[in-house]
PDB file of C-alpha atoms in Angstrom:
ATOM      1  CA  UNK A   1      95.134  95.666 112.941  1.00  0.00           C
ATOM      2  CA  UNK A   2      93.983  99.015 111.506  1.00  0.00           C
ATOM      3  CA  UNK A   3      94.287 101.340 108.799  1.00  0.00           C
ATOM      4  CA  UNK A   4      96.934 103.936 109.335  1.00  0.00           C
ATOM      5  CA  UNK A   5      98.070 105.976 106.080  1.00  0.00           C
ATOM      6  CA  UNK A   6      98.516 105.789 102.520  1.00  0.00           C
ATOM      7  CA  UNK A   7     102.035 106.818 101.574  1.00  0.00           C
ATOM      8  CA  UNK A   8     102.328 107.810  97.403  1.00  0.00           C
ATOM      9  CA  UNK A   9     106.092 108.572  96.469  1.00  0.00           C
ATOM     10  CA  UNK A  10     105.976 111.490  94.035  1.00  0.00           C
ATOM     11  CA  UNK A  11     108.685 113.399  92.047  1.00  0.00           C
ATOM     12  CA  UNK A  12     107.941 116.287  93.759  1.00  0.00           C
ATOM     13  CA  UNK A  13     106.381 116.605  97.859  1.00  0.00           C
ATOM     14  CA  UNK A  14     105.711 120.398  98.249  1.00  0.00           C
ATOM     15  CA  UNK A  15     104.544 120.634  95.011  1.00  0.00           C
ATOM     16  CA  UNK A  16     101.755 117.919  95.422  1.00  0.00           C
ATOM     17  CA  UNK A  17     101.102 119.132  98.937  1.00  0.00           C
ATOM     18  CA  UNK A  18     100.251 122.141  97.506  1.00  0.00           C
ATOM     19  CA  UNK A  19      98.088 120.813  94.881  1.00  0.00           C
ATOM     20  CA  UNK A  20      96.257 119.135  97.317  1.00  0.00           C
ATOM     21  CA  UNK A  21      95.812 121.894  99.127  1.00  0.00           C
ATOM     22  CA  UNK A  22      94.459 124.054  96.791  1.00  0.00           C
ATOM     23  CA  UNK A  23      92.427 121.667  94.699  1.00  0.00           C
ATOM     24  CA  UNK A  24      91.205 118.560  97.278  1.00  0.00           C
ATOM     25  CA  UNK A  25      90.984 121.347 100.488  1.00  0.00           C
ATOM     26  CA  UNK A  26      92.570 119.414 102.406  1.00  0.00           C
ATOM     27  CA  UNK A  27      95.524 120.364 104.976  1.00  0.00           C
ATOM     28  CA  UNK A  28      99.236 119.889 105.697  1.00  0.00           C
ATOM     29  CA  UNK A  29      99.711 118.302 108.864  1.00  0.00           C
ATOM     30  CA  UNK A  30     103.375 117.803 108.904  1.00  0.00           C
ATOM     31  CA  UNK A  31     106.156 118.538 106.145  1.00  0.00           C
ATOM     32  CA  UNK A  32     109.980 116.922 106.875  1.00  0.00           C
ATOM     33  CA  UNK A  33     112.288 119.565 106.551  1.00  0.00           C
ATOM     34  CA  UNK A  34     114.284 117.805 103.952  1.00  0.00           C
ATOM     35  CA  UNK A  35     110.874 118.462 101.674  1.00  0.00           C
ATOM     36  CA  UNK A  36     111.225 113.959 101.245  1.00  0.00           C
ATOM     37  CA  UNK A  37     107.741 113.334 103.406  1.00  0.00           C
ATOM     38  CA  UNK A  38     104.519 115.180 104.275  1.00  0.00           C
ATOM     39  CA  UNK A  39     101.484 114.387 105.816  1.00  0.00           C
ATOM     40  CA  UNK A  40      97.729 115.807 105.232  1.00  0.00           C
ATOM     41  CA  UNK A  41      95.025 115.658 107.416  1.00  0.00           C
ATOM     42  CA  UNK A  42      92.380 113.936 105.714  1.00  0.00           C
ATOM     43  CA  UNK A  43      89.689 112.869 108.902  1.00  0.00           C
ATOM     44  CA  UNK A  44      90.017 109.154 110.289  1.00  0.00           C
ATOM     45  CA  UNK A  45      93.505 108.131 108.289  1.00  0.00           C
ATOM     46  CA  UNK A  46      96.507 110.258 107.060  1.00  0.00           C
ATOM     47  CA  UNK A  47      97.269 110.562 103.109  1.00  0.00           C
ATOM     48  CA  UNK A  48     101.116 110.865 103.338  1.00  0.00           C
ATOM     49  CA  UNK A  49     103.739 111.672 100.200  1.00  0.00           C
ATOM     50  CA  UNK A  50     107.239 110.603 100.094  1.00  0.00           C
ATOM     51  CA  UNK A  51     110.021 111.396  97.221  1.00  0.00           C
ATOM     52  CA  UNK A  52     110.449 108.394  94.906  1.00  0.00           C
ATOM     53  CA  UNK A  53     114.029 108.444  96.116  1.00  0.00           C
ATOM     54  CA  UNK A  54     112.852 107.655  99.498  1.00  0.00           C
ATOM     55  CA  UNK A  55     110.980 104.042  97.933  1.00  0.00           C
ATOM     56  CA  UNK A  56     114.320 103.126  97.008  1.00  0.00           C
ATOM     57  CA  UNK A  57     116.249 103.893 100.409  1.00  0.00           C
ATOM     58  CA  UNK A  58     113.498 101.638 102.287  1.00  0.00           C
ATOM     59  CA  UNK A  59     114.478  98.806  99.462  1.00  0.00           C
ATOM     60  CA  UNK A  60     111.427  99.284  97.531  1.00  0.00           C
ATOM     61  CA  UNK A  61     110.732  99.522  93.540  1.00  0.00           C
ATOM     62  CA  UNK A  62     108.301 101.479  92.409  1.00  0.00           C
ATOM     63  CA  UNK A  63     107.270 103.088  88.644  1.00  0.00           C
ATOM     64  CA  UNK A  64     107.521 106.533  89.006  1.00  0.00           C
ATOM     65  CA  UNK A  65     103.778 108.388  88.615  1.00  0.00           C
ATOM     66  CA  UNK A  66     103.598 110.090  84.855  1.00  0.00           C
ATOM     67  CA  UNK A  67     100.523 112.032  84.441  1.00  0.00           C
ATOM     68  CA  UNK A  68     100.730 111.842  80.469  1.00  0.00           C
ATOM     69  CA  UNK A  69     100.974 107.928  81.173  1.00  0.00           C
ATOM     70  CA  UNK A  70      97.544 105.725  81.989  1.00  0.00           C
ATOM     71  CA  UNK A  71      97.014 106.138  85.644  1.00  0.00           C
ATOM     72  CA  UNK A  72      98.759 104.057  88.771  1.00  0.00           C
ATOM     73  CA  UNK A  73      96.311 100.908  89.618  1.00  0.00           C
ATOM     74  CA  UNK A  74      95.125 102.855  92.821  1.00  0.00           C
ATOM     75  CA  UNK A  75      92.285 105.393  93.357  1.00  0.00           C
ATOM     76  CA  UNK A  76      92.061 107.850  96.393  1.00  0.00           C
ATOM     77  CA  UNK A  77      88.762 108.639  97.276  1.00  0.00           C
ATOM     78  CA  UNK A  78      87.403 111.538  99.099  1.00  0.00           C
ATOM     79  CA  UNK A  79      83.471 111.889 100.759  1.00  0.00           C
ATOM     80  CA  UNK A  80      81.928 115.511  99.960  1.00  0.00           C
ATOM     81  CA  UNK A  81      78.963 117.183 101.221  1.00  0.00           C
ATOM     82  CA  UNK A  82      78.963 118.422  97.458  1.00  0.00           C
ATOM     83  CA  UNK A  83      80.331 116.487  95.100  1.00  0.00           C
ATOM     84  CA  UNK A  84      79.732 118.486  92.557  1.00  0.00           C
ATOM     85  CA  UNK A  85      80.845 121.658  93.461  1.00  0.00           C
ATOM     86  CA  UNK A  86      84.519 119.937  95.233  1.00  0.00           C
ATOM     87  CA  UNK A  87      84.811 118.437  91.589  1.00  0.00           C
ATOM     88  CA  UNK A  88      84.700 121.892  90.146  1.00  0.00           C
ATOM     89  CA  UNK A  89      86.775 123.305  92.836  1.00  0.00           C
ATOM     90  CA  UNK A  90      89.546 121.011  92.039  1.00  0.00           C
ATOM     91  CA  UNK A  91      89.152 121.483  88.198  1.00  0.00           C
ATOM     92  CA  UNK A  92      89.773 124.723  88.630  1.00  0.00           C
ATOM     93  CA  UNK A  93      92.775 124.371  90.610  1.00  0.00           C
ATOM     94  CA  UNK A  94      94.441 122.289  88.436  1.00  0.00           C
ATOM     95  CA  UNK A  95      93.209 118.270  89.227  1.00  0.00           C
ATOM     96  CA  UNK A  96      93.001 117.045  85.395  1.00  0.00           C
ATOM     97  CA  UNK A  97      89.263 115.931  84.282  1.00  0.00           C
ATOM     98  CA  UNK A  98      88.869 111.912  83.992  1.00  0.00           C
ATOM     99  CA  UNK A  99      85.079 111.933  83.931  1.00  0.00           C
ATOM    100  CA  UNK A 100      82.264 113.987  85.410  1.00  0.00           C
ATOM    101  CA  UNK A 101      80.380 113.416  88.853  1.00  0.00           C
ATOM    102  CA  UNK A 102      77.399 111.669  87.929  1.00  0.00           C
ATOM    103  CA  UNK A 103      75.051 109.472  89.890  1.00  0.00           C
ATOM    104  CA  UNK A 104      75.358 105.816  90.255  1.00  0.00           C
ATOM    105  CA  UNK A 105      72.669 103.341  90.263  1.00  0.00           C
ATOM    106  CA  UNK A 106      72.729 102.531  94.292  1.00  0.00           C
ATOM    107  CA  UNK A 107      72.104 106.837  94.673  1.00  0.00           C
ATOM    108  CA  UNK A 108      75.940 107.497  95.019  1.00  0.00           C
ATOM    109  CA  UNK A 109      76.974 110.220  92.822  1.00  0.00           C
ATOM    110  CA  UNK A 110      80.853 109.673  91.976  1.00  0.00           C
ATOM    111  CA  UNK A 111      83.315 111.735  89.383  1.00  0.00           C
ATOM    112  CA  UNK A 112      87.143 110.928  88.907  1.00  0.00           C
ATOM    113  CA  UNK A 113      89.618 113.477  88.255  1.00  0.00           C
ATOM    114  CA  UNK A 114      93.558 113.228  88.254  1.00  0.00           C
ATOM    115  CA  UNK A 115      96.236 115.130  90.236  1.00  0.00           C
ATOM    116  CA  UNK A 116      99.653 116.628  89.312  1.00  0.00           C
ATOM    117  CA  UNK A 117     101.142 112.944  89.016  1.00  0.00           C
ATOM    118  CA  UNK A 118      98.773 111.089  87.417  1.00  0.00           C
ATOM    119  CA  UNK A 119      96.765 109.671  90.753  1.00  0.00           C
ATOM    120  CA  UNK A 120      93.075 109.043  90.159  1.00  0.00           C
ATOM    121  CA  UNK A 121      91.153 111.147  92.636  1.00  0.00           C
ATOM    122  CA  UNK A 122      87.960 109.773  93.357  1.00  0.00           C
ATOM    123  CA  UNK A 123      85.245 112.551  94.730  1.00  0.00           C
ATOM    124  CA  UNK A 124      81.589 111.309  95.591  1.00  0.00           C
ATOM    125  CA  UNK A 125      78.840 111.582  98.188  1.00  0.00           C
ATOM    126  CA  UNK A 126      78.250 109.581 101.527  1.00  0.00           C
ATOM    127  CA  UNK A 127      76.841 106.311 100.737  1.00  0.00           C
TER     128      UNK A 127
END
């Protein structure tokens, strides 16, 4: 067994590919042309997004992702060289501030931020 992708359904694929584009650097591998799935390239697994109408063709309920709602009960996390300045990169293009990087206890430094729908977005250094 082994990891292969995280799949978040989202109101809205192009638009969060482009968010994380922009704001997390990160890029498209593969976009459906019906605009219902994508793929980014994110190192040893793939972060995929799927239209909410797509959980519900594969028999599946979910709550659709509200950004003015408390957050889904899932984090993604991505390793930086510099935390600091990706944090502020993705502030600035648009992620939604949850709480500053800061430094941990065990040397980590770690800040959260939120996307376009609501996802926490975990950015920190290498442990």
């Amino acid at each position: 067994m082994r990891f292969g992708y995280t799949i978040l359904y989202v109101p809205d694929v192009a638009a969060t590919v482009g968010f994380y584009e922009q704001a997390i650097g990160l890029t498209r591998r593969f976009i459906h042309e019906s605009g219902m799935y994508a793929e980014m390239e994110t190192g040893g697994t793939v972060l995929a997004f799927a239209h909410l109408s797509m959980a519900e063709a594969n028999g599946l309920q979910v709550t659709p992702p509200n950004a003015a709602q408390p957050a889904p009960p899932v984090e993604i996390c991505f390793v930086a060289d510099d935390p600091e300045l990706a944090f502020e990169h993705a502030v600035k293009h648009g992620a939604a501030l949850v709480r500053p990087v800061e430094e941990k206890p065990w040397g980590q430094k770690v800040g959260h931020l939120r996307d376009l729908n609501g996802f926490v977005i975990e950015i920190c250094s290498a442990m």
